[in-house]
Amino acid sequence: MHSMPRIPILLLLLIVSLTLTARAADPGEDLLAAAKKGDADTVQALLGKGVDVNFKNSYGATALSFAADKGHLAVVKLLLQHKADVNAKDTFYKSSPLDWAVSRNYVDIVKALVEAGAEDAGKALRSAAAKGDVKFVAAILDGAKLNETVLNEQALTKALAATPAKHAAVAELLTKAGAKPPAIPEVTVDRDVLAAYAGTYRSDEGSELTIAIEEGKFTARGVAGPASPLTAIDSDSFQNPDGTSTLTFRREGDMVTSLISKRDTSEMIFRRVESSNKPAPVAAAIDDPGGVVTSPLNWPSFRGPRASGIADGQFPPLVWDATKDLNIRWKTPIPGLGHSCPIVWDDRVYLTTAVSSAGKAELRTGLYGDVDSVNESAEHSWRVYCLDKSTGEILWERTACTGVPKIKRHPKASHANPTPATDGVHVVASFGSEGLYCYDRDGKLLWQKSLGVLDSGWFFDADYQWGFGSSPILYQDRVIVQCDVGKDSFLAAYSLADGEETWRTPRDEIPSWGTPTIVETPDRVELVTNATRYARGYDPRTGEELWRLGPHSEITVPTPVFGAGLIFVSSGYRPIKPIYAIRPGATGDISLKKGETTNDAVAWSTEKGGPYMPTPIVYDNYLYTCTNAGILTCFEAQTGKQVYRERLGGGGGYTASPVAADGKLYFTSEESDVRVVRAGPKFELLASNPLGDPCVSTPAISDGMLFIRTQHYLFGIGRKPPHHEKAARADMP
């Protein structure tokens, strides 16, 4: 075998040094950074040195897009003066500078971009007109006066058609600009035909459209927003008022089964779902006999044992109502804001929180796509709580650290997201950038460890920080943490006895929020992680990578789960929303080739249907996934065959992960409603239980009780009175 030619060590070091220096001093990246900051002087200096004004980052974003997103009008004008491409779209979101400015409501920047020739001016005008936004409509029209090529009569007319009748001021502006009243189609459709189309239609991604006849008009309505009137193109096809989208209904025989929604070049299929006017079951009207817990379960970390979420034999209640004190054993106020989940060991419950000295912390729940950060400059205290499982009494409270948060958080996140972990002797709490802390069961601090600044945020723009989320897990005598951040991601293990690092494995990953999972089979133990570039399996004793599988969503949150003999990893963001069912024992790169859905290591897969936030659950050979919008899908775990897809209902979004016990599945909505579904191949909603307080944390189950952490409280939920269960257990041999 021939040897490679030797390079003198000094020359090699020089080459490496020059390479690193070149990477660190990329003038294009400097331009992007200056544009984000609104530093016009630096932008001017860089452009003067010949830096490409249209330099693109790895996602195809330019300085003009970032300046438009941040609201820096002076920089936007400066870039446009230097011939920045006003229509450059990034490669991920396919958004132009105008799209970013419109989404941020920057009127002056919108005007400047339209004046510079933004091709999306017509789309922006229709959107502003539909909202009745006089300022935006005026700004776009003013910009168009200075650049007559961006809007024509057709675009103005479409905007006028999209304007609601109540917004006369907008209609007047558009009419003066040259918009013509849209021609009314002469096609009429029999009312009986329209009535046959009425109903609810749902896409594979969980979006819904409701078709109805309202006040004599044929309309389409999404989950949110007003109904939009439809006009007929022919007996099967209809368009919205501005003609930008069409709906075409499809039949199988005499039955209307689906519709196709087309907008520009995109197309989406919505399938008809059976309507149900049945209200959610009334809690007090349902029989809930419970059972005798012979062996109380410990719930040691996120989602319980091995993140399974399963607590059979614990007989938690089916029904409760926190607003009426029905089956509420106790309710303990918890200060501050934290989304960590409660854990349980023997007679104790552990929980963490972050308390701001400024008082109430902002929490914004609901279905929205805001990427903003909450920047809090007030001092916080990060605390660990231990409560009595039976009474909710606080047994001890410890302050791990105090200070101003090192990174910002998302409006729906907290500074105490990771769930603690315990083996009954040690209690380990992670506060991300604020460190890792280990206590004994009585609250004595055994050790603490800095993990560095863990900056997790939006992959597209690191300025938007969202907060750390991955929870620690315990394996044998070690604490294992997954730290996927913007730079220098890693997986590491620390001694449970003294906090000494036992191994660290670098990861070529961008931010992710899932928790690692231990998978034990007779042949091997695997530490499984989920992230953007790859899901990976590691040896938990050494940190050595065993296998990897990609691709995934650009944002990954769900934790891997093991059940029915398979490892399930999933994610629910663009560009794909995969579910992979992996056979334990894999080695090497097991990624599927183009067009494949299975191979020797992957039992089955799909590129759509993965959940965004909630971790799936495998229960009695069925895999259940829940979308943020509350769309519940049941699959055969072994084959991936879809069994059903139904809407859970209830208000708000679903962030908490489902849990299961004794033939029932529990789904917690952000708007404080816990919906209970019968496990199995047929969807059956058994109960809807109000908590009366927003909730994004996953419940714990043990000893006849559910422990649910809401924004302000920790609830101990169990049947009243509990005495017969305790007495029965005491009498057992």
PDB file of C-alpha atoms in Angstrom, residues 467-704:
ATOM      1  CA  GLY A 467     -34.583  28.452  24.648  1.00  0.00           C
ATOM      2  CA  PHE A 468     -33.132  25.023  25.410  1.00  0.00           C
ATOM      3  CA  GLY A 469     -35.516  22.059  25.658  1.00  0.00           C
ATOM      4  CA  SER A 470     -33.811  18.648  25.756  1.00  0.00           C
ATOM      5  CA  SER A 471     -34.175  16.855  29.096  1.00  0.00           C
ATOM      6  CA  PRO A 472     -31.469  14.825  30.875  1.00  0.00           C
ATOM      7  CA  ILE A 473     -31.864  11.066  31.203  1.00  0.00           C
ATOM      8  CA  LEU A 474     -30.207   8.599  33.569  1.00  0.00           C
ATOM      9  CA  TYR A 475     -28.591   5.358  32.466  1.00  0.00           C
ATOM     10  CA  GLN A 476     -26.869   3.148  35.021  1.00  0.00           C
ATOM     11  CA  ASP A 477     -24.425   5.458  36.828  1.00  0.00           C
ATOM     12  CA  ARG A 478     -24.550   8.301  34.294  1.00  0.00           C
ATOM     13  CA  VAL A 479     -26.436  11.430  33.329  1.00  0.00           C
ATOM     14  CA  ILE A 480     -26.749  11.859  29.562  1.00  0.00           C
ATOM     15  CA  VAL A 481     -27.556  15.180  27.879  1.00  0.00           C
ATOM     16  CA  GLN A 482     -28.196  16.020  24.228  1.00  0.00           C
ATOM     17  CA  CYS A 483     -27.100  19.573  23.447  1.00  0.00           C
ATOM     18  CA  ASP A 484     -27.961  20.496  19.857  1.00  0.00           C
ATOM     19  CA  VAL A 485     -27.365  24.207  19.421  1.00  0.00           C
ATOM     20  CA  GLY A 486     -26.366  26.745  16.788  1.00  0.00           C
ATOM     21  CA  LYS A 487     -22.674  25.905  17.042  1.00  0.00           C
ATOM     22  CA  ASP A 488     -20.616  23.054  18.540  1.00  0.00           C
ATOM     23  CA  SER A 489     -23.452  20.640  19.302  1.00  0.00           C
ATOM     24  CA  PHE A 490     -22.613  17.615  21.438  1.00  0.00           C
ATOM     25  CA  LEU A 491     -23.877  14.573  23.305  1.00  0.00           C
ATOM     26  CA  ALA A 492     -22.267  13.925  26.693  1.00  0.00           C
ATOM     27  CA  ALA A 493     -22.387  11.673  29.738  1.00  0.00           C
ATOM     28  CA  TYR A 494     -21.531  12.679  33.307  1.00  0.00           C
ATOM     29  CA  SER A 495     -20.933  10.584  36.378  1.00  0.00           C
ATOM     30  CA  LEU A 496     -24.016  10.509  38.574  1.00  0.00           C
ATOM     31  CA  ALA A 497     -21.766  10.329  41.615  1.00  0.00           C
ATOM     32  CA  ASP A 498     -19.709  13.487  41.118  1.00  0.00           C
ATOM     33  CA  GLY A 499     -20.587  15.117  37.776  1.00  0.00           C
ATOM     34  CA  GLU A 500     -17.299  14.272  36.077  1.00  0.00           C
ATOM     35  CA  GLU A 501     -17.589  14.003  32.299  1.00  0.00           C
ATOM     36  CA  THR A 502     -17.169  10.372  31.196  1.00  0.00           C
ATOM     37  CA  TRP A 503     -17.478  10.921  27.452  1.00  0.00           C
ATOM     38  CA  ARG A 504     -18.417  13.621  24.944  1.00  0.00           C
ATOM     39  CA  THR A 505     -19.316  13.126  21.293  1.00  0.00           C
ATOM     40  CA  PRO A 506     -19.424  16.154  18.937  1.00  0.00           C
ATOM     41  CA  ARG A 507     -22.498  16.341  16.708  1.00  0.00           C
ATOM     42  CA  ASP A 508     -22.747  18.019  13.326  1.00  0.00           C
ATOM     43  CA  GLU A 509     -26.241  19.297  14.125  1.00  0.00           C
ATOM     44  CA  ILE A 510     -28.261  22.487  14.276  1.00  0.00           C
ATOM     45  CA  PRO A 511     -30.680  23.212  17.160  1.00  0.00           C
ATOM     46  CA  SER A 512     -33.115  20.490  18.154  1.00  0.00           C
ATOM     47  CA  TRP A 513     -35.317  20.054  21.219  1.00  0.00           C
ATOM     48  CA  GLY A 514     -35.932  16.319  21.629  1.00  0.00           C
ATOM     49  CA  THR A 515     -34.739  14.190  24.540  1.00  0.00           C
ATOM     50  CA  PRO A 516     -32.540  11.108  23.942  1.00  0.00           C
ATOM     51  CA  THR A 517     -34.012   7.664  24.628  1.00  0.00           C
ATOM     52  CA  ILE A 518     -32.456   4.424  25.859  1.00  0.00           C
ATOM     53  CA  VAL A 519     -33.577   1.364  23.883  1.00  0.00           C
ATOM     54  CA  GLU A 520     -32.788  -2.000  25.478  1.00  0.00           C
ATOM     55  CA  THR A 521     -33.154  -5.290  23.629  1.00  0.00           C
ATOM     56  CA  PRO A 522     -31.651  -8.712  24.380  1.00  0.00           C
ATOM     57  CA  ASP A 523     -28.917  -8.022  21.834  1.00  0.00           C
ATOM     58  CA  ARG A 524     -27.888  -4.450  22.563  1.00  0.00           C
ATOM     59  CA  VAL A 525     -28.501  -1.176  24.364  1.00  0.00           C
ATOM     60  CA  GLU A 526     -28.826   1.890  22.126  1.00  0.00           C
ATOM     61  CA  LEU A 527     -28.978   5.574  22.947  1.00  0.00           C
ATOM     62  CA  VAL A 528     -31.228   7.099  20.278  1.00  0.00           C
ATOM     63  CA  THR A 529     -31.345  10.798  19.385  1.00  0.00           C
ATOM     64  CA  ASN A 530     -33.510  12.768  16.992  1.00  0.00           C
ATOM     65  CA  ALA A 531     -32.225  15.835  15.135  1.00  0.00           C
ATOM     66  CA  THR A 532     -32.343  17.655  11.814  1.00  0.00           C
ATOM     67  CA  ARG A 533     -29.532  16.113   9.851  1.00  0.00           C
ATOM     68  CA  TYR A 534     -29.798  12.607  11.258  1.00  0.00           C
ATOM     69  CA  ALA A 535     -31.466  10.450  13.822  1.00  0.00           C
ATOM     70  CA  ARG A 536     -28.629   8.524  15.411  1.00  0.00           C
ATOM     71  CA  GLY A 537     -27.992   5.533  17.607  1.00  0.00           C
ATOM     72  CA  TYR A 538     -25.065   5.529  20.053  1.00  0.00           C
ATOM     73  CA  ASP A 539     -23.439   3.194  22.531  1.00  0.00           C
ATOM     74  CA  PRO A 540     -24.493   4.776  25.872  1.00  0.00           C
ATOM     75  CA  ARG A 541     -21.341   3.490  27.576  1.00  0.00           C
ATOM     76  CA  THR A 542     -18.875   5.154  25.211  1.00  0.00           C
ATOM     77  CA  GLY A 543     -20.751   7.676  23.061  1.00  0.00           C
ATOM     78  CA  GLU A 544     -19.671   5.865  19.898  1.00  0.00           C
ATOM     79  CA  GLU A 545     -22.083   6.333  16.995  1.00  0.00           C
ATOM     80  CA  LEU A 546     -23.717   3.066  15.878  1.00  0.00           C
ATOM     81  CA  TRP A 547     -26.030   4.221  13.077  1.00  0.00           C
ATOM     82  CA  ARG A 548     -27.570   7.283  11.450  1.00  0.00           C
ATOM     83  CA  LEU A 549     -30.690   7.962   9.407  1.00  0.00           C
ATOM     84  CA  GLY A 550     -31.810  11.049   7.480  1.00  0.00           C
ATOM     85  CA  PRO A 551     -33.289  13.308   6.286  1.00  0.00           C
ATOM     86  CA  HIS A 552     -35.604  15.009   8.790  1.00  0.00           C
ATOM     87  CA  SER A 553     -37.430  18.275   9.293  1.00  0.00           C
ATOM     88  CA  GLU A 554     -35.311  21.381   9.677  1.00  0.00           C
ATOM     89  CA  ILE A 555     -36.786  21.697  13.197  1.00  0.00           C
ATOM     90  CA  THR A 556     -37.052  18.519  15.268  1.00  0.00           C
ATOM     91  CA  VAL A 557     -38.802  18.324  18.633  1.00  0.00           C
ATOM     92  CA  PRO A 558     -40.321  14.852  19.272  1.00  0.00           C
ATOM     93  CA  THR A 559     -38.385  12.359  21.378  1.00  0.00           C
ATOM     94  CA  PRO A 560     -37.644   8.885  19.937  1.00  0.00           C
ATOM     95  CA  VAL A 561     -39.886   6.124  21.307  1.00  0.00           C
ATOM     96  CA  PHE A 562     -39.570   2.341  21.379  1.00  0.00           C
ATOM     97  CA  GLY A 563     -42.530   0.009  21.123  1.00  0.00           C
ATOM     98  CA  ALA A 564     -43.848  -3.010  19.228  1.00  0.00           C
ATOM     99  CA  GLY A 565     -40.214  -3.995  18.669  1.00  0.00           C
ATOM    100  CA  LEU A 566     -39.404  -0.843  16.680  1.00  0.00           C
ATOM    101  CA  ILE A 567     -37.776   2.539  17.289  1.00  0.00           C
ATOM    102  CA  PHE A 568     -39.905   5.445  16.068  1.00  0.00           C
ATOM    103  CA  VAL A 569     -38.389   8.827  15.215  1.00  0.00           C
ATOM    104  CA  SER A 570     -40.474  11.606  13.731  1.00  0.00           C
ATOM    105  CA  SER A 571     -40.606  15.319  13.040  1.00  0.00           C
ATOM    106  CA  GLY A 572     -43.210  17.683  11.650  1.00  0.00           C
ATOM    107  CA  TYR A 573     -41.644  20.736  10.044  1.00  0.00           C
ATOM    108  CA  ARG A 574     -40.693  21.414   6.434  1.00  0.00           C
ATOM    109  CA  PRO A 575     -39.297  20.301   4.047  1.00  0.00           C
ATOM    110  CA  ILE A 576     -40.497  16.810   5.037  1.00  0.00           C
ATOM    111  CA  LYS A 577     -42.488  15.514   8.007  1.00  0.00           C
ATOM    112  CA  PRO A 578     -41.219  11.965   8.350  1.00  0.00           C
ATOM    113  CA  ILE A 579     -42.037   8.992  10.524  1.00  0.00           C
ATOM    114  CA  TYR A 580     -39.400   6.254  10.550  1.00  0.00           C
ATOM    115  CA  ALA A 581     -39.861   2.827  12.116  1.00  0.00           C
ATOM    116  CA  ILE A 582     -36.356   1.472  12.743  1.00  0.00           C
ATOM    117  CA  ARG A 583     -35.344  -2.036  13.675  1.00  0.00           C
ATOM    118  CA  PRO A 584     -32.991  -2.175  16.693  1.00  0.00           C
ATOM    119  CA  GLY A 585     -29.450  -3.332  16.039  1.00  0.00           C
ATOM    120  CA  ALA A 586     -28.743  -1.219  12.970  1.00  0.00           C
ATOM    121  CA  THR A 587     -25.227  -0.193  11.928  1.00  0.00           C
ATOM    122  CA  GLY A 588     -23.814   2.501   9.638  1.00  0.00           C
ATOM    123  CA  ASP A 589     -25.793   4.888   7.464  1.00  0.00           C
ATOM    124  CA  ILE A 590     -29.278   3.412   7.135  1.00  0.00           C
ATOM    125  CA  SER A 591     -30.779   6.355   5.226  1.00  0.00           C
ATOM    126  CA  LEU A 592     -33.287   5.414   2.558  1.00  0.00           C
ATOM    127  CA  LYS A 593     -32.447   5.839  -1.088  1.00  0.00           C
ATOM    128  CA  LYS A 594     -34.644   8.067  -3.220  1.00  0.00           C
ATOM    129  CA  GLY A 595     -38.016   6.411  -3.732  1.00  0.00           C
ATOM    130  CA  GLU A 596     -37.516   3.867  -0.945  1.00  0.00           C
ATOM    131  CA  THR A 597     -39.793   3.596   2.094  1.00  0.00           C
ATOM    132  CA  THR A 598     -38.068   0.599   3.658  1.00  0.00           C
ATOM    133  CA  ASN A 599     -34.746  -1.239   3.775  1.00  0.00           C
ATOM    134  CA  ASP A 600     -33.031  -3.819   5.972  1.00  0.00           C
ATOM    135  CA  ALA A 601     -32.951  -1.420   8.927  1.00  0.00           C
ATOM    136  CA  VAL A 602     -36.132   0.607   8.368  1.00  0.00           C
ATOM    137  CA  ALA A 603     -39.332  -1.409   8.682  1.00  0.00           C
ATOM    138  CA  TRP A 604     -41.487   1.352   7.214  1.00  0.00           C
ATOM    139  CA  SER A 605     -41.532   5.100   6.726  1.00  0.00           C
ATOM    140  CA  THR A 606     -43.503   8.023   5.404  1.00  0.00           C
ATOM    141  CA  GLU A 607     -42.383  11.523   4.410  1.00  0.00           C
ATOM    142  CA  LYS A 608     -45.533  13.196   5.711  1.00  0.00           C
ATOM    143  CA  GLY A 609     -47.608  12.933   8.846  1.00  0.00           C
ATOM    144  CA  GLY A 610     -44.883  13.376  11.468  1.00  0.00           C
ATOM    145  CA  PRO A 611     -45.886  15.551  14.462  1.00  0.00           C
ATOM    146  CA  TYR A 612     -44.231  18.923  15.081  1.00  0.00           C
ATOM    147  CA  MET A 613     -44.323  19.229  18.880  1.00  0.00           C
ATOM    148  CA  PRO A 614     -45.965  16.229  20.653  1.00  0.00           C
ATOM    149  CA  THR A 615     -43.925  13.034  20.949  1.00  0.00           C
ATOM    150  CA  PRO A 616     -45.829  10.030  19.496  1.00  0.00           C
ATOM    151  CA  ILE A 617     -46.907   7.125  21.678  1.00  0.00           C
ATOM    152  CA  VAL A 618     -46.904   3.382  20.951  1.00  0.00           C
ATOM    153  CA  TYR A 619     -49.613   1.529  22.852  1.00  0.00           C
ATOM    154  CA  ASP A 620     -50.929  -2.001  22.309  1.00  0.00           C
ATOM    155  CA  ASN A 621     -49.292  -2.271  18.871  1.00  0.00           C
ATOM    156  CA  TYR A 622     -50.696   1.012  17.602  1.00  0.00           C
ATOM    157  CA  LEU A 623     -48.716   4.183  16.956  1.00  0.00           C
ATOM    158  CA  TYR A 624     -50.529   7.434  17.728  1.00  0.00           C
ATOM    159  CA  THR A 625     -49.391  10.842  16.499  1.00  0.00           C
ATOM    160  CA  CYS A 626     -50.961  14.197  17.311  1.00  0.00           C
ATOM    161  CA  THR A 627     -50.430  17.424  15.389  1.00  0.00           C
ATOM    162  CA  ASN A 628     -50.264  20.868  16.953  1.00  0.00           C
ATOM    163  CA  ALA A 629     -53.806  21.408  15.666  1.00  0.00           C
ATOM    164  CA  GLY A 630     -55.080  18.314  17.469  1.00  0.00           C
ATOM    165  CA  ILE A 631     -55.319  15.916  14.519  1.00  0.00           C
ATOM    166  CA  LEU A 632     -54.933  12.418  15.948  1.00  0.00           C
ATOM    167  CA  THR A 633     -53.709   9.674  13.614  1.00  0.00           C
ATOM    168  CA  CYS A 634     -53.594   5.982  14.506  1.00  0.00           C
ATOM    169  CA  PHE A 635     -51.246   3.625  12.637  1.00  0.00           C
ATOM    170  CA  GLU A 636     -50.551  -0.072  12.861  1.00  0.00           C
ATOM    171  CA  ALA A 637     -47.151   0.105  14.539  1.00  0.00           C
ATOM    172  CA  GLN A 638     -45.700  -2.885  12.689  1.00  0.00           C
ATOM    173  CA  THR A 639     -46.797  -1.929   9.177  1.00  0.00           C
ATOM    174  CA  GLY A 640     -47.454   1.821   9.152  1.00  0.00           C
ATOM    175  CA  LYS A 641     -50.975   1.285   7.810  1.00  0.00           C
ATOM    176  CA  GLN A 642     -53.192   4.217   8.764  1.00  0.00           C
ATOM    177  CA  VAL A 643     -56.144   3.080  10.847  1.00  0.00           C
ATOM    178  CA  TYR A 644     -57.897   6.396  11.394  1.00  0.00           C
ATOM    179  CA  ARG A 645     -57.371  10.153  11.403  1.00  0.00           C
ATOM    180  CA  GLU A 646     -59.650  12.310  13.552  1.00  0.00           C
ATOM    181  CA  ARG A 647     -59.768  15.748  15.149  1.00  0.00           C
ATOM    182  CA  LEU A 648     -59.567  15.775  18.939  1.00  0.00           C
ATOM    183  CA  GLY A 649     -61.338  19.111  19.207  1.00  0.00           C
ATOM    184  CA  GLY A 650     -60.992  21.504  22.084  1.00  0.00           C
ATOM    185  CA  GLY A 651     -59.492  24.950  22.010  1.00  0.00           C
ATOM    186  CA  GLY A 652     -55.967  26.060  21.164  1.00  0.00           C
ATOM    187  CA  GLY A 653     -53.039  23.931  20.102  1.00  0.00           C
ATOM    188  CA  TYR A 654     -51.516  20.699  21.389  1.00  0.00           C
ATOM    189  CA  THR A 655     -47.922  20.918  22.622  1.00  0.00           C
ATOM    190  CA  ALA A 656     -47.900  18.382  25.474  1.00  0.00           C
ATOM    191  CA  SER A 657     -47.200  14.772  24.523  1.00  0.00           C
ATOM    192  CA  PRO A 658     -49.851  12.067  24.991  1.00  0.00           C
ATOM    193  CA  VAL A 659     -49.721   9.517  27.804  1.00  0.00           C
ATOM    194  CA  ALA A 660     -51.637   6.267  28.248  1.00  0.00           C
ATOM    195  CA  ALA A 661     -52.927   3.969  30.954  1.00  0.00           C
ATOM    196  CA  ASP A 662     -55.335   1.060  31.193  1.00  0.00           C
ATOM    197  CA  GLY A 663     -56.781   1.315  27.708  1.00  0.00           C
ATOM    198  CA  LYS A 664     -57.026   5.110  27.591  1.00  0.00           C
ATOM    199  CA  LEU A 665     -55.006   7.869  25.909  1.00  0.00           C
ATOM    200  CA  TYR A 666     -54.729  11.369  27.412  1.00  0.00           C
ATOM    201  CA  PHE A 667     -54.191  14.438  25.192  1.00  0.00           C
ATOM    202  CA  THR A 668     -53.635  17.841  26.809  1.00  0.00           C
ATOM    203  CA  SER A 669     -54.408  21.023  24.890  1.00  0.00           C
ATOM    204  CA  GLU A 670     -52.756  24.349  25.583  1.00  0.00           C
ATOM    205  CA  GLU A 671     -56.136  25.799  26.502  1.00  0.00           C
ATOM    206  CA  SER A 672     -56.392  23.590  29.602  1.00  0.00           C
ATOM    207  CA  ASP A 673     -58.564  20.801  28.224  1.00  0.00           C
ATOM    208  CA  VAL A 674     -57.490  17.138  28.545  1.00  0.00           C
ATOM    209  CA  ARG A 675     -59.253  14.858  26.088  1.00  0.00           C
ATOM    210  CA  VAL A 676     -59.383  11.134  26.807  1.00  0.00           C
ATOM    211  CA  VAL A 677     -59.634   8.679  23.906  1.00  0.00           C
ATOM    212  CA  ARG A 678     -60.184   4.936  24.030  1.00  0.00           C
ATOM    213  CA  ALA A 679     -57.111   3.071  22.798  1.00  0.00           C
ATOM    214  CA  GLY A 680     -57.573   0.817  19.807  1.00  0.00           C
ATOM    215  CA  PRO A 681     -58.472   0.847  16.110  1.00  0.00           C
ATOM    216  CA  LYS A 682     -61.682   2.861  16.500  1.00  0.00           C
ATOM    217  CA  PHE A 683     -61.715   6.520  17.502  1.00  0.00           C
ATOM    218  CA  GLU A 684     -63.861   7.122  20.561  1.00  0.00           C
ATOM    219  CA  LEU A 685     -63.699  10.274  22.634  1.00  0.00           C
ATOM    220  CA  LEU A 686     -64.471   9.293  26.216  1.00  0.00           C
ATOM    221  CA  ALA A 687     -64.142  12.529  28.161  1.00  0.00           C
ATOM    222  CA  SER A 688     -63.132  16.166  28.039  1.00  0.00           C
ATOM    223  CA  ASN A 689     -61.658  17.429  31.306  1.00  0.00           C
ATOM    224  CA  PRO A 690     -61.043  21.144  32.023  1.00  0.00           C
ATOM    225  CA  LEU A 691     -58.044  22.345  34.024  1.00  0.00           C
ATOM    226  CA  GLY A 692     -58.863  26.045  34.011  1.00  0.00           C
ATOM    227  CA  ASP A 693     -55.248  27.103  33.371  1.00  0.00           C
ATOM    228  CA  PRO A 694     -53.065  27.029  30.208  1.00  0.00           C
ATOM    229  CA  CYS A 695     -50.916  23.912  29.877  1.00  0.00           C
ATOM    230  CA  VAL A 696     -48.029  22.906  27.589  1.00  0.00           C
ATOM    231  CA  SER A 697     -46.414  20.272  29.856  1.00  0.00           C
ATOM    232  CA  THR A 698     -46.820  16.505  29.584  1.00  0.00           C
ATOM    233  CA  PRO A 699     -48.611  14.766  32.493  1.00  0.00           C
ATOM    234  CA  ALA A 700     -47.081  12.135  34.764  1.00  0.00           C
ATOM    235  CA  ILE A 701     -49.047   9.101  35.990  1.00  0.00           C
ATOM    236  CA  SER A 702     -48.560   7.097  39.180  1.00  0.00           C
ATOM    237  CA  ASP A 703     -50.576   5.368  41.885  1.00  0.00           C
ATOM    238  CA  GLY A 704     -54.086   6.216  40.720  1.00  0.00           C
TER     239      GLY A 704
END
